[in-house]
Amino acid sequence: MKTNIYVIYGGKSVEHDVSLQSAFSIINSLDKAKYNVYPVYITREGVWCSTKIVKETITELKELKHCNFNSISGSLGDFLSKHFKKGEKSIAFPALHGSNGEDGTIQGLFEMLNLPYVGNEVLSSAVGIDKVMMKDLLSLGNIPQAKYTSLLLHQWQENEEKALEEIENIIGYPSFVKPARLGSSVGINRCKNRNELISAIKEAFLYDHKLIIEKEIIGREMQIAVIGNNCPKASVVGEYIQERKFMDYNAKYVDGRLVPVIPAPLSDNISEAMRQTAIKAFKLLNCKGLVRVDYFVTAQDAYYINEVNTMPGFTKYSMFPALWEKTDGTSYSELIQILIGLGFARHEQKNSILHMRWEA
């Protein structure tokens, strides 16, 4: 009997469109002779739209956006009632980025359904998407990172002048203002003075009520892909050659001008140190399945973790699959199968835990 794979994508997130691109590649890469592939589209309003089994190659993104429901609860109820039948082997593949998908919420639903799923669990997903919490935990492991501070919306509304003075005293300029719980470089701005800082804060608060403000580090932006459960492995280091000050949304997903360099030109000692640090971060955040660790590397070969991404993109521009292909020859399709296997293995291990008091 074939394994059912539910590729879940879209969602109530500013990264909705990026998710569609990831799902497009994942669905087309899955072996239809081995798997029953079910696309599950979540609209921007949160409505679940389950379509029929995909047996052929999808040629256009619009094929992934069919929906016949208006109600969130009704659509979710219909999806659950039609699938996950007894005796069938099933797994969810959340190709969701950002809010309501990469933040532990949908992972909590899978846990309640006792459904195997690809990627990180509730805790690591929630911590990984919150850049402030993530950096607080990484600091406990003495992992190098940029100086940072945070700002909550109510603090800004109560006293803008005080908030600005604290940021300027702690971080200074140039600085970067980011929504704390978003990815794909949405809502991020570089600030050289107070006027730019005010404007950046106001824009970032459109996307989140919690911000992180970081001191600028001048360096190359590099990435490492980590896969595994109990014994994670790190890829070689890769970097993008870019024209802009930082990789914003358009640079990543629209312009297509980023040129990947894999492996990145680094000394063996620095490369290995970064790989070991990536694994250390993976373990500190209790990650499972996969993580992409993003770095800054200065001209003096000092390296700093910028952030971790617990569900990195799988678009045609994505670094994660390219890193593994250059590391050990793992193809895109093989990588997907490895991640599916890791999801099943974690599920089996978790199901070995007792949920009632043991008596001799």
Coordinates of C-alpha atoms in Angstrom, one line a residue:
M1 CA 0.0 0.0 0.0
K2 CA 1.3 3.5 -0.9
T3 CA 2.1 6.0 1.8
N4 CA -0.2 9.1 1.8
I5 CA 1.6 12.4 1.8
Y6 CA -0.3 15.6 2.5
V7 CA 1.7 18.6 1.3
I8 CA 0.3 21.5 3.2
Y9 CA 1.0 25.0 1.9
G10 CA -0.3 28.6 1.6
G11 CA -1.6 29.8 5.0
K12 CA -2.3 33.0 6.9
S13 CA 1.2 34.4 6.4
V14 CA 3.0 37.1 4.5
E15 CA 5.1 34.3 3.2
H16 CA 2.0 32.7 1.6
D17 CA 3.4 33.0 -2.0
V18 CA 6.8 31.6 -1.0
S19 CA 5.0 28.6 0.4
L20 CA 3.3 28.0 -2.9
Q21 CA 6.6 27.9 -4.7
S22 CA 8.0 25.4 -2.1
A23 CA 5.0 23.2 -2.4
F24 CA 5.1 23.3 -6.2
S25 CA 8.7 21.8 -6.2
I26 CA 8.0 19.3 -3.4
I27 CA 4.8 17.9 -5.0
N28 CA 6.5 17.6 -8.4
S29 CA 9.5 15.8 -6.9
L30 CA 7.6 13.1 -5.1
D31 CA 7.5 9.7 -6.7
K32 CA 3.8 9.2 -7.6
A33 CA 4.4 5.4 -7.9
K34 CA 5.5 5.3 -4.3
Y35 CA 3.3 7.9 -2.7
N36 CA -0.3 9.1 -2.8
V37 CA 0.3 12.8 -3.0
Y38 CA -2.4 15.1 -1.7
P39 CA -2.0 18.9 -2.1
V40 CA -3.7 20.7 0.8
Y41 CA -4.0 24.5 0.2
I42 CA -4.7 26.9 3.1
T43 CA -6.1 30.2 1.9
R44 CA -4.9 33.6 3.2
E45 CA -8.1 33.5 5.4
G46 CA -7.2 30.1 6.9
V47 CA -9.6 28.0 5.0
W48 CA -8.4 24.4 4.3
C49 CA -8.8 23.2 0.7
S50 CA -8.0 19.5 0.1
T51 CA -7.8 18.4 -3.6
K52 CA -7.6 15.1 -5.2
I53 CA -4.5 12.9 -5.5
V54 CA -1.9 14.4 -7.9
K55 CA -0.8 11.8 -10.4
E56 CA 0.9 14.0 -13.0
T57 CA 3.4 16.9 -13.0
I58 CA 1.9 20.3 -12.0
T59 CA 2.8 22.9 -14.6
E60 CA 1.4 26.1 -13.0
L61 CA 1.1 27.5 -9.5
K62 CA -2.5 28.3 -10.0
E63 CA -3.2 24.6 -10.1
L64 CA -2.4 24.6 -6.4
K65 CA -5.1 27.1 -5.4
H66 CA -8.4 25.3 -5.8
C67 CA -10.9 25.9 -3.0
N68 CA -14.6 25.2 -2.5
F69 CA -15.1 26.2 1.2
N70 CA -15.7 29.5 3.0
S71 CA -15.6 28.3 6.6
I72 CA -12.3 27.5 8.4
S73 CA -13.9 25.0 10.9
G74 CA -16.1 23.4 8.2
S75 CA -13.2 23.0 5.8
L76 CA -10.9 21.6 8.4
G77 CA -13.6 19.2 9.6
D78 CA -14.2 18.1 6.0
F79 CA -10.4 17.5 5.5
L80 CA -10.1 15.4 8.7
S81 CA -13.2 13.4 8.0
K82 CA -12.1 12.3 4.5
H83 CA -8.5 11.4 5.3
F84 CA -6.3 9.5 7.8
K85 CA -8.3 6.3 7.7
K86 CA -7.4 3.3 9.9
G87 CA -4.9 1.0 8.3
E88 CA -3.4 3.7 6.0
K89 CA 0.1 5.0 6.4
S90 CA 0.1 8.8 6.2
I91 CA 2.4 11.7 6.9
A92 CA 2.1 15.5 6.6
F93 CA 4.7 17.6 4.9
P94 CA 4.1 21.2 6.0
A95 CA 5.6 23.4 3.2
L96 CA 4.5 26.4 5.3
H97 CA 6.7 29.4 6.1
G98 CA 6.1 32.0 8.8
S99 CA 3.0 32.5 10.9
N100 CA 0.5 29.7 11.4
G101 CA 2.8 27.1 9.9
E102 CA 6.4 27.4 10.9
D103 CA 5.6 28.7 14.4
G104 CA 4.4 25.5 16.1
T105 CA 0.7 26.0 15.7
I106 CA 0.1 23.4 12.9
Q107 CA 2.6 21.1 14.5
G108 CA 0.4 21.2 17.6
L109 CA -2.5 20.0 15.5
F110 CA -0.5 17.2 14.1
E111 CA 0.5 16.1 17.6
M112 CA -3.1 16.1 18.7
L113 CA -4.0 13.9 15.7
N114 CA -1.0 11.7 16.4
L115 CA -0.1 12.2 12.7
P116 CA 3.6 11.9 11.6
Y117 CA 4.9 15.0 10.0
V118 CA 8.1 16.3 8.4
G119 CA 10.2 18.9 10.2
N120 CA 10.5 20.4 13.7
E121 CA 8.2 19.9 16.6
V122 CA 6.1 22.4 18.5
L123 CA 8.8 23.8 20.8
S124 CA 11.6 24.1 18.3
S125 CA 9.2 25.7 15.7
A126 CA 7.9 28.2 18.2
V127 CA 11.3 29.2 19.5
G128 CA 12.9 29.2 16.0
I129 CA 10.5 31.6 14.6
D130 CA 10.8 34.1 17.5
K131 CA 14.2 35.7 16.8
V132 CA 14.4 37.2 20.3
M133 CA 13.7 33.9 22.1
M134 CA 16.0 32.1 19.7
K135 CA 18.9 34.5 20.4
D136 CA 18.3 34.4 24.1
L137 CA 18.7 30.6 24.0
L138 CA 21.7 30.6 21.7
S139 CA 23.4 33.1 24.1
L140 CA 23.1 30.5 26.8
G141 CA 25.4 28.3 24.7
N142 CA 27.8 31.1 24.1
I143 CA 27.1 31.0 20.4
P144 CA 28.5 34.2 18.7
Q145 CA 25.8 36.5 17.3
A146 CA 25.2 40.2 16.8
K147 CA 24.3 42.5 19.6
Y148 CA 20.5 42.8 19.9
T149 CA 17.6 44.2 21.8
S150 CA 13.8 43.9 21.5
L151 CA 10.8 46.2 21.4
L152 CA 7.2 45.5 22.1
L153 CA 4.3 47.4 20.6
H154 CA 2.9 48.6 23.9
Q155 CA 6.4 49.9 24.9
W156 CA 6.5 52.0 21.7
Q157 CA 3.0 53.3 22.2
E158 CA 3.6 54.3 25.8
N159 CA 6.9 56.2 25.2
E160 CA 8.4 56.4 21.8
E161 CA 11.2 58.7 22.9
K162 CA 12.4 56.3 25.7
A163 CA 12.3 53.4 23.2
L164 CA 14.4 55.3 20.7
E165 CA 17.0 56.3 23.3
E166 CA 17.3 52.8 24.6
I167 CA 17.9 51.4 21.1
E168 CA 20.4 54.1 20.3
N169 CA 22.3 53.5 23.5
I170 CA 22.3 49.7 23.2
I171 CA 22.6 49.2 19.5
G172 CA 23.4 52.5 17.8
Y173 CA 23.7 52.9 14.0
P174 CA 23.7 51.3 11.5
S175 CA 21.1 48.9 12.8
F176 CA 18.5 46.5 11.4
V177 CA 14.9 46.5 12.5
K178 CA 13.0 43.2 12.0
P179 CA 9.6 41.7 13.0
A180 CA 10.5 39.1 15.6
R181 CA 8.4 36.3 14.2
L182 CA 8.6 36.5 10.4
G183 CA 11.0 35.2 7.7
S184 CA 11.8 35.8 4.0
S185 CA 13.2 39.2 4.9
V186 CA 9.6 40.7 5.1
G187 CA 9.4 44.0 7.0
I188 CA 13.2 44.3 7.5
N189 CA 15.0 47.7 7.1
R190 CA 18.5 49.0 7.6
C191 CA 18.7 52.3 9.6
K192 CA 21.5 54.9 9.5
N193 CA 19.8 57.6 11.7
R194 CA 16.8 58.2 13.9
N195 CA 14.4 59.1 11.1
E196 CA 15.0 55.9 9.4
L197 CA 14.8 54.0 12.7
I198 CA 11.3 55.5 13.4
S199 CA 10.1 54.6 9.9
A200 CA 11.5 51.1 10.1
I201 CA 9.8 50.5 13.5
K202 CA 6.5 51.6 12.2
E203 CA 6.7 49.3 9.2
A204 CA 7.9 46.3 11.2
F205 CA 5.0 46.7 13.6
L206 CA 2.6 46.2 10.7
Y207 CA 3.7 42.6 10.7
D208 CA 4.3 41.8 14.3
H209 CA 3.9 43.3 17.8
K210 CA 7.4 42.3 18.8
L211 CA 10.5 43.5 17.1
I212 CA 14.2 42.7 17.2
I213 CA 16.8 45.4 16.6
E214 CA 20.3 44.3 15.8
K215 CA 23.7 45.9 15.4
E216 CA 25.0 45.7 11.8
I217 CA 27.8 43.3 11.1
I218 CA 29.8 43.9 8.0
G219 CA 30.4 40.5 6.4
R220 CA 29.4 37.9 3.9
E221 CA 26.1 36.1 4.3
M222 CA 26.5 32.3 4.5
Q223 CA 24.3 29.4 5.2
I224 CA 24.6 25.8 6.5
A225 CA 21.9 23.1 6.1
V226 CA 21.4 20.7 9.0
I227 CA 19.4 17.5 8.9
G228 CA 18.7 14.7 11.4
N229 CA 17.0 13.9 14.6
N230 CA 19.2 12.6 17.4
C231 CA 22.4 12.7 15.4
P232 CA 22.2 15.8 13.1
K233 CA 24.6 16.4 10.2
A234 CA 25.8 19.7 8.8
S235 CA 26.3 20.5 5.1
V236 CA 29.2 22.4 3.6
V237 CA 29.0 26.2 3.9
G238 CA 27.4 28.1 1.1
E239 CA 26.9 31.8 0.3
Y240 CA 25.1 34.1 -2.1
I241 CA 26.8 36.7 -4.1
Q242 CA 24.5 39.7 -4.0
E243 CA 24.3 43.3 -5.1
R244 CA 22.3 44.7 -2.2
K245 CA 23.1 45.6 1.4
F246 CA 21.0 42.7 2.6
M247 CA 18.9 40.0 1.0
D248 CA 15.4 41.4 1.1
Y249 CA 12.3 39.7 -0.2
N250 CA 12.7 40.8 -3.8
A251 CA 16.3 39.7 -3.9
K252 CA 15.4 36.2 -2.7
Y253 CA 12.2 35.5 -4.6
V254 CA 11.5 38.0 -7.4
D255 CA 14.7 39.3 -9.0
G256 CA 16.5 35.9 -9.2
R257 CA 19.9 37.7 -9.2
L258 CA 21.4 35.8 -6.2
V259 CA 24.3 33.6 -7.3
P260 CA 25.0 30.7 -5.0
V261 CA 28.6 29.8 -4.3
I262 CA 29.0 26.3 -2.8
P263 CA 31.2 25.6 -1.0
A264 CA 31.9 29.1 0.1
P265 CA 35.6 30.1 -0.1
L266 CA 36.7 29.7 3.6
S267 CA 39.6 28.0 5.4
D268 CA 39.0 24.4 6.4
N269 CA 39.2 25.4 10.1
I270 CA 36.6 28.2 9.9
S271 CA 34.3 26.0 7.8
E272 CA 34.5 23.1 10.2
A273 CA 34.0 25.4 13.2
M274 CA 30.8 26.9 11.6
R275 CA 29.5 23.4 10.9
Q276 CA 30.0 22.3 14.5
T277 CA 28.4 25.6 15.7
A278 CA 25.4 24.9 13.4
I279 CA 24.9 21.5 15.0
K280 CA 25.3 23.0 18.5
A281 CA 22.5 25.5 17.7
F282 CA 20.3 22.7 16.3
K283 CA 20.6 20.8 19.5
L284 CA 20.2 23.8 21.8
L285 CA 16.9 24.7 20.1
N286 CA 15.8 21.0 20.3
C287 CA 15.4 20.8 16.5
K288 CA 14.3 17.8 14.6
G289 CA 14.4 17.0 10.9
L290 CA 15.9 20.1 9.3
V291 CA 17.2 23.6 9.9
R292 CA 19.0 26.2 7.9
V293 CA 21.5 28.2 9.9
D294 CA 22.4 31.6 8.6
Y295 CA 25.7 33.3 9.3
F296 CA 27.6 36.5 8.9
V297 CA 31.3 36.1 8.3
T298 CA 33.6 39.1 8.5
A299 CA 36.8 39.9 6.6
Q300 CA 38.7 38.7 9.7
D301 CA 36.9 35.3 9.5
A302 CA 34.9 36.0 12.6
Y303 CA 31.5 34.3 12.3
Y304 CA 28.2 35.1 13.9
I305 CA 24.8 33.3 13.7
N306 CA 22.2 35.6 12.3
E307 CA 19.2 33.2 12.7
V308 CA 17.9 29.7 12.2
N309 CA 15.1 28.7 9.9
T310 CA 13.1 25.7 11.0
M311 CA 11.3 25.3 7.6
P312 CA 13.6 26.7 5.0
G313 CA 12.3 27.4 1.5
F314 CA 12.4 24.7 -1.2
T315 CA 12.0 27.0 -4.1
K316 CA 14.2 26.9 -7.2
Y317 CA 16.3 29.7 -5.6
S318 CA 16.6 27.9 -2.2
M319 CA 20.0 27.2 -0.8
F320 CA 19.0 24.3 1.5
P321 CA 18.7 21.5 -1.2
A322 CA 21.6 22.9 -3.1
L323 CA 23.9 22.7 0.0
W324 CA 23.1 19.0 0.4
E325 CA 23.7 18.2 -3.3
K326 CA 27.1 19.8 -3.1
T327 CA 27.9 18.1 0.3
D328 CA 27.3 14.5 -0.6
G329 CA 25.5 14.3 -3.9
T330 CA 22.0 14.1 -2.3
S331 CA 19.4 15.0 -5.0
Y332 CA 16.3 17.1 -4.4
S333 CA 14.1 14.1 -4.5
E334 CA 16.4 12.1 -2.2
L335 CA 16.5 14.9 0.3
I336 CA 12.7 14.9 0.4
Q337 CA 12.6 11.2 1.1
I338 CA 15.2 11.5 3.8
L339 CA 13.1 14.2 5.6
I340 CA 10.0 12.0 5.3
G341 CA 12.0 9.1 6.9
L342 CA 13.1 11.3 9.7
G343 CA 9.5 12.4 10.3
F344 CA 8.3 8.8 10.6
A345 CA 11.3 7.9 12.9
R346 CA 10.6 10.7 15.3
H347 CA 6.9 9.8 15.4
E348 CA 7.7 6.2 16.2
Q349 CA 10.1 7.2 19.0
K350 CA 7.5 9.6 20.5
N351 CA 4.8 6.9 20.4
S352 CA 7.0 4.7 22.6
I353 CA 6.4 7.1 25.5
L354 CA 3.7 6.0 28.0
H355 CA 0.6 8.2 28.4
M356 CA -0.6 6.6 31.6
R357 CA 1.0 5.7 34.9
W358 CA 3.0 2.5 34.8
E359 CA 2.4 0.0 37.5
A360 CA 4.6 -3.1 38.2

